[in-house]
JSON list of C-alpha atoms in Angstrom, two decimals:
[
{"chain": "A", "resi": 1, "resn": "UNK", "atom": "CA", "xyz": [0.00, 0.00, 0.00]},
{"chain": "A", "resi": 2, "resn": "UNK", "atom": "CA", "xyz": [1.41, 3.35, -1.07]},
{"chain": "A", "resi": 3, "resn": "UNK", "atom": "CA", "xyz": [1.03, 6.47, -2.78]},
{"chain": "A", "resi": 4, "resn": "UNK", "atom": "CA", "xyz": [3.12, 7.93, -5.90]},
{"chain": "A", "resi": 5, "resn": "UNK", "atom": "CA", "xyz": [2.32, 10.18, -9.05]},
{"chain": "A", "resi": 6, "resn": "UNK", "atom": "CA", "xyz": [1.13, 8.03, -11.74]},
{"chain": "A", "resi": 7, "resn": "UNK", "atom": "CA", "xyz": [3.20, 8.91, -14.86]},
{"chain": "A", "resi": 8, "resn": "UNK", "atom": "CA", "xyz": [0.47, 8.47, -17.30]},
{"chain": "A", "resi": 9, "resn": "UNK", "atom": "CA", "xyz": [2.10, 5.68, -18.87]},
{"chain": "A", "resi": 10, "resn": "UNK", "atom": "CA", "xyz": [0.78, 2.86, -16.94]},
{"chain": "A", "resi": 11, "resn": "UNK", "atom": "CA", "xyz": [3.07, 2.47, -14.07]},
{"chain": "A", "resi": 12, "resn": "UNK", "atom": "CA", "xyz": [5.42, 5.13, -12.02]},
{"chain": "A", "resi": 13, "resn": "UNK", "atom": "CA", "xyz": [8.35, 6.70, -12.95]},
{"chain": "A", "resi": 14, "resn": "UNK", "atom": "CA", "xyz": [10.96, 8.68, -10.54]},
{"chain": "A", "resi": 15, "resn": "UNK", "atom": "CA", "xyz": [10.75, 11.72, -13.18]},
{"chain": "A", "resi": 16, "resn": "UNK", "atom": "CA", "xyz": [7.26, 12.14, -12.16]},
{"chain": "A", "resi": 17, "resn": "UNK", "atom": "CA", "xyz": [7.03, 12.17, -8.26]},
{"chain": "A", "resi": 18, "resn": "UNK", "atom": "CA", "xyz": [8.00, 14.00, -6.35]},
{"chain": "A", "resi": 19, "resn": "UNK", "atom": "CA", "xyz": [8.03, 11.83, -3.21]},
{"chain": "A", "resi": 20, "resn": "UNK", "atom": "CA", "xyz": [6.56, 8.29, -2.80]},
{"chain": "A", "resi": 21, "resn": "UNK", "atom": "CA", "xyz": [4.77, 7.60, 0.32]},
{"chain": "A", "resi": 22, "resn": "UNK", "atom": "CA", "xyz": [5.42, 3.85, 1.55]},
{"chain": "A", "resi": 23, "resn": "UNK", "atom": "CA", "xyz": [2.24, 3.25, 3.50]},
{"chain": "A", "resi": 24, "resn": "UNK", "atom": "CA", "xyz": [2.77, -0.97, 4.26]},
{"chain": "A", "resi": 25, "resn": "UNK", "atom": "CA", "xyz": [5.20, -2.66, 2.37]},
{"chain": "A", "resi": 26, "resn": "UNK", "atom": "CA", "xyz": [5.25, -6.14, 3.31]},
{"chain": "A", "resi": 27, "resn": "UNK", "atom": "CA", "xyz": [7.14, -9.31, 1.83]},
{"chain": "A", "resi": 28, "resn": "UNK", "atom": "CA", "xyz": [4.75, -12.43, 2.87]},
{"chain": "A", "resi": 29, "resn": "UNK", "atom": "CA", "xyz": [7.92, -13.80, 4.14]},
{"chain": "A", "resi": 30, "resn": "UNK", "atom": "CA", "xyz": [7.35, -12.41, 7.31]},
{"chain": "A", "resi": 31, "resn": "UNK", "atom": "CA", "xyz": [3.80, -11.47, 7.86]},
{"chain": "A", "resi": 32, "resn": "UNK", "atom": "CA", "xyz": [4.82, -10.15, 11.76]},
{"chain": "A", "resi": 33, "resn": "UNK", "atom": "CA", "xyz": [6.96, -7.16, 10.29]},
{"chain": "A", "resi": 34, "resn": "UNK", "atom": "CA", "xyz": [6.56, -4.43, 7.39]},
{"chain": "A", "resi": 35, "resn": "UNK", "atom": "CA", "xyz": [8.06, -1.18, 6.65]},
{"chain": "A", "resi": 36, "resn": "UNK", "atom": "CA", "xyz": [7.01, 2.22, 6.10]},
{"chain": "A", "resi": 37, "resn": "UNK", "atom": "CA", "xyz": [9.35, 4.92, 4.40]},
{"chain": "A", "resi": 38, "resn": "UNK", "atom": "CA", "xyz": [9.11, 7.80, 2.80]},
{"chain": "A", "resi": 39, "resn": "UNK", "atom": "CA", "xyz": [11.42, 8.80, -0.48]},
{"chain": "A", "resi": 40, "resn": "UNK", "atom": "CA", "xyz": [12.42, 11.88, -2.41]},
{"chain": "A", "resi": 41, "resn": "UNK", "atom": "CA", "xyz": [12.27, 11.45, -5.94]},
{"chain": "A", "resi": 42, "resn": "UNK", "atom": "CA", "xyz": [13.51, 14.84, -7.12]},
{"chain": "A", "resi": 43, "resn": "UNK", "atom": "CA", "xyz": [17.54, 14.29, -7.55]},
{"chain": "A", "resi": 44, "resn": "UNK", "atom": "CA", "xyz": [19.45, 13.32, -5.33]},
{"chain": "A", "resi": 45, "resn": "UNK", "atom": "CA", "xyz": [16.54, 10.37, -4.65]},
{"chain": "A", "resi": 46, "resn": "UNK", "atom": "CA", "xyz": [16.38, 10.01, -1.01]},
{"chain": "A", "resi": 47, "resn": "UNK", "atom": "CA", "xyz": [14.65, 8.16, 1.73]},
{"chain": "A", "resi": 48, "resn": "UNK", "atom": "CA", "xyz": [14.00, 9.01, 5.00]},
{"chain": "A", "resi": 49, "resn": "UNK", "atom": "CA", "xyz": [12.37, 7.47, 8.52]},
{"chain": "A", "resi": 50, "resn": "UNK", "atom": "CA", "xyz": [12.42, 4.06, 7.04]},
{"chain": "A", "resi": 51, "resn": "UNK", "atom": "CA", "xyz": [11.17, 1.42, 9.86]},
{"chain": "A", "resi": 52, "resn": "UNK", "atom": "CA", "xyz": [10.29, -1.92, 10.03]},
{"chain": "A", "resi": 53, "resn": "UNK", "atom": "CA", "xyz": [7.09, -2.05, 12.18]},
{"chain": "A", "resi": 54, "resn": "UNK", "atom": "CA", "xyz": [6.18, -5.05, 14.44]},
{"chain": "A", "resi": 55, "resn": "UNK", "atom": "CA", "xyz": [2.73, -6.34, 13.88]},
{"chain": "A", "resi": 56, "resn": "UNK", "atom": "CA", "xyz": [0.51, -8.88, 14.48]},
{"chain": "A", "resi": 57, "resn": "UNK", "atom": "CA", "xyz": [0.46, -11.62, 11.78]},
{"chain": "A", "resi": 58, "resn": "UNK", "atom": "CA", "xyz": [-0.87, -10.04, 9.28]},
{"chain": "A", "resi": 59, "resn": "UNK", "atom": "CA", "xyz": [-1.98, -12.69, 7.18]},
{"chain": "A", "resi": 60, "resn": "UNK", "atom": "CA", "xyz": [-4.95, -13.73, 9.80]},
{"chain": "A", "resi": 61, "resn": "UNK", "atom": "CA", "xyz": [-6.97, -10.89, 9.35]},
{"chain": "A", "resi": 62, "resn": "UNK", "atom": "CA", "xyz": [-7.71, -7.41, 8.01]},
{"chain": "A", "resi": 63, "resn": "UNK", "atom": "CA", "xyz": [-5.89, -4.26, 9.23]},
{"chain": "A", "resi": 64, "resn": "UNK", "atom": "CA", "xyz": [-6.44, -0.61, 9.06]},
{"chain": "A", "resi": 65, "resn": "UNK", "atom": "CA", "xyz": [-3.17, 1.36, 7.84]},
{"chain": "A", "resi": 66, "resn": "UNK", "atom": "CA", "xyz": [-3.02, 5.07, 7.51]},
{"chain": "A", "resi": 67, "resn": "UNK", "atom": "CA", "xyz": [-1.00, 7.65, 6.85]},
{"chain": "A", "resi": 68, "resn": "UNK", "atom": "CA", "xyz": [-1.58, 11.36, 7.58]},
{"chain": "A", "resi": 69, "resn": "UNK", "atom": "CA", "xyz": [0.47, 13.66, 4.87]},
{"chain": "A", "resi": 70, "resn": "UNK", "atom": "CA", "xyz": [0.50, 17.39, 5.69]},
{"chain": "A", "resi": 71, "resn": "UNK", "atom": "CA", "xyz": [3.38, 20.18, 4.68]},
{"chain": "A", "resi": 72, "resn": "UNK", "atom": "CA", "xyz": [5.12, 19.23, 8.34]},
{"chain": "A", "resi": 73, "resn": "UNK", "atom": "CA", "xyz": [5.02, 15.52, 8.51]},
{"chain": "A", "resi": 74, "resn": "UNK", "atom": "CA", "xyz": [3.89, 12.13, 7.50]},
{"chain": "A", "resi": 75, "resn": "UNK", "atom": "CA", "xyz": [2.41, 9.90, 10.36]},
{"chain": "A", "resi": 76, "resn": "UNK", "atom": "CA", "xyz": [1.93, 6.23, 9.97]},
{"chain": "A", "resi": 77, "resn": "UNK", "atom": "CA", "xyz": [-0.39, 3.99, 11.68]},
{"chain": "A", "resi": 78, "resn": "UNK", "atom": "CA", "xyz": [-1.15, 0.80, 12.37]},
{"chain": "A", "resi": 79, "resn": "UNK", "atom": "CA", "xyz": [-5.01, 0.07, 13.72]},
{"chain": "A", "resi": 80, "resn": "UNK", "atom": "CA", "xyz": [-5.15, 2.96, 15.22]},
{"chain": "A", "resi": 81, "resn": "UNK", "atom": "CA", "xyz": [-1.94, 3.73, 16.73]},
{"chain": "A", "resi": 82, "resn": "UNK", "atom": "CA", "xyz": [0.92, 5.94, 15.98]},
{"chain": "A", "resi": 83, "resn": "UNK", "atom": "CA", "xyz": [3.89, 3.92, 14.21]},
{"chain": "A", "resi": 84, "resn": "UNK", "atom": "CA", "xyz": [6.01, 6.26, 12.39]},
{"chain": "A", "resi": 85, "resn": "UNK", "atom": "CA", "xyz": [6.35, 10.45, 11.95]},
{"chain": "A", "resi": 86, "resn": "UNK", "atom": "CA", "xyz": [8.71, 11.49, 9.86]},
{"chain": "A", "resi": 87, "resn": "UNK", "atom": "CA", "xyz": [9.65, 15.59, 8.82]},
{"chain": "A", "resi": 88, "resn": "UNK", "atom": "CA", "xyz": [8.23, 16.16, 5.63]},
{"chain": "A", "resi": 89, "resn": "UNK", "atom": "CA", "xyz": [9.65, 20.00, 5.43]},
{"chain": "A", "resi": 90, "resn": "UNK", "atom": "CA", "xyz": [12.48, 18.58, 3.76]},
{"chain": "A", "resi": 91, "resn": "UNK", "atom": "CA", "xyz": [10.32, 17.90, 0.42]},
{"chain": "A", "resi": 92, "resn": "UNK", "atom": "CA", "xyz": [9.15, 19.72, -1.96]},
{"chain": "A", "resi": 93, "resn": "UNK", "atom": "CA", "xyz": [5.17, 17.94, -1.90]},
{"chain": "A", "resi": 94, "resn": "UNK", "atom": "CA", "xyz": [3.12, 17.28, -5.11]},
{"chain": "A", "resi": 95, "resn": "UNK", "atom": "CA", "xyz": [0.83, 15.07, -6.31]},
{"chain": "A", "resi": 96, "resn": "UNK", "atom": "CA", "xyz": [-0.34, 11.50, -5.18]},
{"chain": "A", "resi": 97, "resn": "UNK", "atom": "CA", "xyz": [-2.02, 8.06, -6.48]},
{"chain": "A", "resi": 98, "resn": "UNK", "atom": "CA", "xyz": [-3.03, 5.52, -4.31]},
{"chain": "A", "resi": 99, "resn": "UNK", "atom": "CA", "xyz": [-1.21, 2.05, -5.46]},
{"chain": "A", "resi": 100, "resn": "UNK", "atom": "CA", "xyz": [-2.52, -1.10, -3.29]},
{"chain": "A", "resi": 101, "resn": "UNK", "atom": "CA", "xyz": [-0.27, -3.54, -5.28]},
{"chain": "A", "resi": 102, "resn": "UNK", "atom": "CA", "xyz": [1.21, -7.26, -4.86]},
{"chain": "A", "resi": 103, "resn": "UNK", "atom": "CA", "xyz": [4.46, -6.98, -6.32]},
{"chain": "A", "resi": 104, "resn": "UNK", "atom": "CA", "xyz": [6.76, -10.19, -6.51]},
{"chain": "A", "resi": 105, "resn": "UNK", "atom": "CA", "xyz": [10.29, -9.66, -6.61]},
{"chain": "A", "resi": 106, "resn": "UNK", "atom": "CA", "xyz": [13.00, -12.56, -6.95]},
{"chain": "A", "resi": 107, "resn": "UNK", "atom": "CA", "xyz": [13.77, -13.30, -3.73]},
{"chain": "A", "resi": 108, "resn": "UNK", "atom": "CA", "xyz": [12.22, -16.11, -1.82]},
{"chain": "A", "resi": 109, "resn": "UNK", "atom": "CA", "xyz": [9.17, -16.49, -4.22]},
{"chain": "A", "resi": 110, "resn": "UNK", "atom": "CA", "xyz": [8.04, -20.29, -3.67]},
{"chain": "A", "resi": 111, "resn": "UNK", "atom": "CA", "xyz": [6.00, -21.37, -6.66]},
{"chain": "A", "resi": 112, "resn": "UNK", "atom": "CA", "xyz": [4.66, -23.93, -4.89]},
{"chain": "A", "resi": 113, "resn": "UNK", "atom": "CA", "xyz": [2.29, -21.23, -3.27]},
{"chain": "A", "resi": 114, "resn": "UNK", "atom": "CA", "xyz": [1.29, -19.54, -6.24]},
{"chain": "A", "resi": 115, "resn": "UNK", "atom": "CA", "xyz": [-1.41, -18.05, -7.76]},
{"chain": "A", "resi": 116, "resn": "UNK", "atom": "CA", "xyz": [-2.08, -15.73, -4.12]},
{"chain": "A", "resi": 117, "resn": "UNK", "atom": "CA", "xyz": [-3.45, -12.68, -3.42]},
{"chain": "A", "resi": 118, "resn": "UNK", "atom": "CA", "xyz": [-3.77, -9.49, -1.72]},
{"chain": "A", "resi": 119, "resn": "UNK", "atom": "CA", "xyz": [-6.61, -8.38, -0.52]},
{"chain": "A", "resi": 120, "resn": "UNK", "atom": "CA", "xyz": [-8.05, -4.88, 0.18]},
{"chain": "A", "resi": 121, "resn": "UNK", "atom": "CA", "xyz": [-11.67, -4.30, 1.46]},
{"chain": "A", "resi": 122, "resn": "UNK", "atom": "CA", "xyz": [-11.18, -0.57, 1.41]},
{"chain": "A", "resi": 123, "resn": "UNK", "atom": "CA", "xyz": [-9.42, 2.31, 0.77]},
{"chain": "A", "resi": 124, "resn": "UNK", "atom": "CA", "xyz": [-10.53, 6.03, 1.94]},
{"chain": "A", "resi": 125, "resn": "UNK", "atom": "CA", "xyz": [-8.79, 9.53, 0.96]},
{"chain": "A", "resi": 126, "resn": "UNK", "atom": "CA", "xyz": [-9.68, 12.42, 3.11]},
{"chain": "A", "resi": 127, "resn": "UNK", "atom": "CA", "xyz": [-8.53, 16.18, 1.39]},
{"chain": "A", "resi": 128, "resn": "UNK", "atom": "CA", "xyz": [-8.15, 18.54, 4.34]},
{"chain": "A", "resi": 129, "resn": "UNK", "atom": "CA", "xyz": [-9.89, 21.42, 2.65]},
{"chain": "A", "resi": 130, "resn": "UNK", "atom": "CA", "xyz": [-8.54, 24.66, 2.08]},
{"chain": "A", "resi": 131, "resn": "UNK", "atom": "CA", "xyz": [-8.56, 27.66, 4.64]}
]
């Protein structure tokens, strides 16, 4: 779960983001941990407040994630509570699409397992309005 510019093309691409908001990224490996981490796409790309967050297993039941973007910060959550704040005054902001994904990479697939699936039973996007 996370939130980049779309590039128009189909997929993302550095060029257009300006920061990428890593909401819950989690490798099925181990469904007690994922991370959260925010990047900065604009050269020099770079990341900051990355942390891998305890959790229950998450593969037993559905969880609520969240994260709170404003020009000061980005809070991440976890049912509820507080997980992760990192500064966001160090970024220039811009625009953001909501990506729930299931991404395989080569590392540790097992085949065996396969076809699986993610699954999402909502997603909600507040705007704070303007003042």
């Amino acid at each position: 779960f996370w939130m980049q510019k779309h590039d128009g093309s189909g997929g993302t691409s550095p060029l257009a983001a300006k920061q990428e908001l890593d909401v819950c990224e989690n490798d099925s490996v181990n469904p007690r941990v994922y991370t959260v981490n925010l990047h900065r796409w604009v050269p020099p790309h770079v990341q900051y407040g990355t942390k891998a967050v305890k959790a229950p297993d998450l593969s037993k039941e559905f969880h609520v994630f969240g994260c709170e973007f404003t020009p000061e910060a980005v809070r991440y959550f976890l049912d509820g509570a507080l997980v992760q704040t990192i500064d966001a005054t160090r970024l220039e902001h811009g625009d953001q699409n909501i990506w729930l994904t299931s991404i395989g990479n080569n590392k540790g697939i097992n085949d065996a397992k396969l076809p699986s699936a993610a699954e999402f039973d909502y997603v909600r996007f507040f705007e704070k309005p303007a003042k």
